[in-house]
Amino acid sequence: MKTKRLFVFLLALFLVSPALLFCAGTKEQASTETKDGVITLSVYHYLDQTDKTTAPNFQHLVDVFEQENPNIKLSFEYGYGEAFHDKLQTMAMSGQLPDIILLYPGKRTSQVTSAGLVQDLRPYLAGHEGEFADMAMQGQGEQGEIWELPEDISITSIMYTNNRLLKQLGLTLPKTYEELLAQGEVIRAAGLIPISIANKDAWPMQSCLAGMLVERAGGMAWFDKALAGEASFADPQFVHAMDIIKELNDKQMFSPGTNQLAYGQGLDDFVNERAVYFIDGGWTVNNMVGELTDQQKTYMSLESFPDIPYQQGKSQSASATAGQGFGMNAKLSDAKAQAAWKWIWFYSGPEGSAIRQRYGRLPAYNLAEPADADPMIKKLIAFAAKVPMGYVMDSVIDAEPIGTFNINLQNMMFGTMTSTQVAQELETMVQAIGR
């Protein structure tokens, strides 16, 4: 299995266009030298540079940091989507990791975090642990190590709702899955999309819907057993969750051609009021702050998916995880390590968190709600405070089985695989790697 994985990622390195793997942005080529008293740090970051909201917001953070720290220069390479993870895998295998790396708290970047390639941040963080949400301070390594300092609490399964359209159509927020399905015909008859979601990149259906449905179908106790190998992802609970996704697709509840729609189209359809519901993560509020009008913000709400048949999990639950954050290369010298920590603390600590909160994020660092916060930010904070939270699948299952599972969800929706086959293949792959 390891030989096959090595071959796949080395092949990807040669076949994927450099423009897809990363963009140099406005930064210069990385350097490992200190020149004229300036320490240059190479950084590999997950960012879509074409995003008209997120990219300039991030650049603002970089500019503020470099103005406050003129002796530190950050030199970026950017990746996005699966190309980011493929490139990171190749960097890890070749021993060419940059000084600072965007990492995930779970298994998504375990090829780096579980291999001794990055530093444990606890010595730098000592004394500040209580300033973060409890979820963000959960150990990421076997001995409780913190490999990356989470930038936010990432809620991945929010059902954004256009209450103006609901009222116009004579509908109310559904309390049950059956009620939601029944609304589909009315919504489609009005020329609208029932549930906007764009799944060309394959991960949204998994991250924003499947994990939440698995927790609803089986409950957290069963989910924990499945992760520990005491239950199976081929069990009826998991298959039931897959059946719901298949039925939603077959009954035309999703965006037409959802598996051909690039990520971003789902938000665009919702903002332009072509969709009544929109399923995505809390990070989308970052875009909504700038793209929704003041009037729209009065009738757009953040809701939980309705209760499903035979539900064993908690009502109103959403999938969530401590967010990604920056970690540092284990090989850094003392001077460079201290400089790297300055960026990591700036970004996920009080100053960077306050900036990102104003842009619509839900920081892992504990901050009071700003009195002048945008209405959508206030709604996100309120949603996070009231909903039970379950697992995001790609934070608790290894990258290789999750990558296959993402594609198999598409295959199931196309009708080339059954729910049972999708569940069984995931279980087989998880067993092969070892839980």
mmCIF file with all atom_site columns, C-alpha atoms in Angstrom, residues 159-163 166-167 170-184 187 194-195 216 248 253 276-277 279 301 303-308 311 315-316:
data_model
loop_
_atom_site.group_PDB
_atom_site.id
_atom_site.type_symbol
_atom_site.label_atom_id
_atom_site.label_alt_id
_atom_site.label_comp_id
_atom_site.label_asym_id
_atom_site.label_entity_id
_atom_site.label_seq_id
_atom_site.pdbx_PDB_ins_code
_atom_site.Cartn_x
_atom_site.Cartn_y
_atom_site.Cartn_z
_atom_site.occupancy
_atom_site.B_iso_or_equiv
_atom_site.pdbx_formal_charge
_atom_site.auth_seq_id
_atom_site.auth_comp_id
_atom_site.auth_asym_id
_atom_site.auth_atom_id
_atom_site.pdbx_PDB_model_num
ATOM 1  C CA . MET A 1 159 ? -27.866 24.709 5.982  1.00 0.00 ? 159 MET A CA 1
ATOM 2  C CA . TYR A 1 160 ? -27.994 28.373 4.989  1.00 0.00 ? 160 TYR A CA 1
ATOM 3  C CA . THR A 1 161 ? -31.620 29.368 4.430  1.00 0.00 ? 161 THR A CA 1
ATOM 4  C CA . ASN A 1 162 ? -33.314 32.093 2.407  1.00 0.00 ? 162 ASN A CA 1
ATOM 5  C CA . ASN A 1 163 ? -36.358 32.852 4.549  1.00 0.00 ? 163 ASN A CA 1
ATOM 6  C CA . LEU A 1 166 ? -39.525 30.257 1.900  1.00 0.00 ? 166 LEU A CA 1
ATOM 7  C CA . LYS A 1 167 ? -42.234 32.770 2.787  1.00 0.00 ? 167 LYS A CA 1
ATOM 8  C CA . GLY A 1 170 ? -45.633 29.406 1.329  1.00 0.00 ? 170 GLY A CA 1
ATOM 9  C CA . LEU A 1 171 ? -43.110 27.134 3.049  1.00 0.00 ? 171 LEU A CA 1
ATOM 10 C CA . THR A 1 172 ? -41.583 26.994 6.519  1.00 0.00 ? 172 THR A CA 1
ATOM 11 C CA . LEU A 1 173 ? -38.279 25.664 7.775  1.00 0.00 ? 173 LEU A CA 1
ATOM 12 C CA . PRO A 1 174 ? -38.539 21.852 7.672  1.00 0.00 ? 174 PRO A CA 1
ATOM 13 C CA . LYS A 1 175 ? -38.195 19.985 10.956 1.00 0.00 ? 175 LYS A CA 1
ATOM 14 C CA . THR A 1 176 ? -37.886 16.544 9.353  1.00 0.00 ? 176 THR A CA 1
ATOM 15 C CA . TYR A 1 177 ? -36.166 15.083 6.315  1.00 0.00 ? 177 TYR A CA 1
ATOM 16 C CA . GLU A 1 178 ? -39.556 14.085 4.891  1.00 0.00 ? 178 GLU A CA 1
ATOM 17 C CA . GLU A 1 179 ? -40.739 17.688 5.114  1.00 0.00 ? 179 GLU A CA 1
ATOM 18 C CA . LEU A 1 180 ? -37.609 18.833 3.291  1.00 0.00 ? 180 LEU A CA 1
ATOM 19 C CA . LEU A 1 181 ? -38.150 16.325 0.482  1.00 0.00 ? 181 LEU A CA 1
ATOM 20 C CA . ALA A 1 182 ? -41.764 17.403 0.125  1.00 0.00 ? 182 ALA A CA 1
ATOM 21 C CA . GLN A 1 183 ? -40.649 20.990 -0.473 1.00 0.00 ? 183 GLN A CA 1
ATOM 22 C CA . GLY A 1 184 ? -38.593 19.999 -3.493 1.00 0.00 ? 184 GLY A CA 1
ATOM 23 C CA . ILE A 1 187 ? -39.245 24.881 -5.088 1.00 0.00 ? 187 ILE A CA 1
ATOM 24 C CA . PRO A 1 194 ? -33.865 23.310 -3.453 1.00 0.00 ? 194 PRO A CA 1
ATOM 25 C CA . ILE A 1 195 ? -30.340 22.755 -2.055 1.00 0.00 ? 195 ILE A CA 1
ATOM 26 C CA . ARG A 1 216 ? -27.187 11.493 12.760 1.00 0.00 ? 216 ARG A CA 1
ATOM 27 C CA . LEU A 1 248 ? -31.566 13.663 -2.286 1.00 0.00 ? 248 LEU A CA 1
ATOM 28 C CA . MET A 1 253 ? -32.881 18.240 -4.424 1.00 0.00 ? 253 MET A CA 1
ATOM 29 C CA . VAL A 1 276 ? -33.636 28.296 -1.177 1.00 0.00 ? 276 VAL A CA 1
ATOM 30 C CA . TYR A 1 277 ? -31.057 26.326 0.832  1.00 0.00 ? 277 TYR A CA 1
ATOM 31 C CA . ILE A 1 279 ? -25.190 23.528 2.396  1.00 0.00 ? 279 ILE A CA 1
ATOM 32 C CA . SER A 1 301 ? -30.298 32.398 8.435  1.00 0.00 ? 301 SER A CA 1
ATOM 33 C CA . GLU A 1 303 ? -29.830 26.364 10.268 1.00 0.00 ? 303 GLU A CA 1
ATOM 34 C CA . SER A 1 304 ? -29.192 22.692 10.940 1.00 0.00 ? 304 SER A CA 1
ATOM 35 C CA . PHE A 1 305 ? -30.232 19.916 8.582  1.00 0.00 ? 305 PHE A CA 1
ATOM 36 C CA . PRO A 1 306 ? -33.599 18.488 9.710  1.00 0.00 ? 306 PRO A CA 1
ATOM 37 C CA . ASP A 1 307 ? -33.957 15.220 11.613 1.00 0.00 ? 307 ASP A CA 1
ATOM 38 C CA . ILE A 1 308 ? -33.602 12.092 9.483  1.00 0.00 ? 308 ILE A CA 1
ATOM 39 C CA . GLN A 1 311 ? -32.042 9.012  13.781 1.00 0.00 ? 311 GLN A CA 1
ATOM 40 C CA . SER A 1 315 ? -31.107 16.627 16.711 1.00 0.00 ? 315 SER A CA 1
ATOM 41 C CA . GLN A 1 316 ? -29.739 19.797 15.093 1.00 0.00 ? 316 GLN A CA 1
#
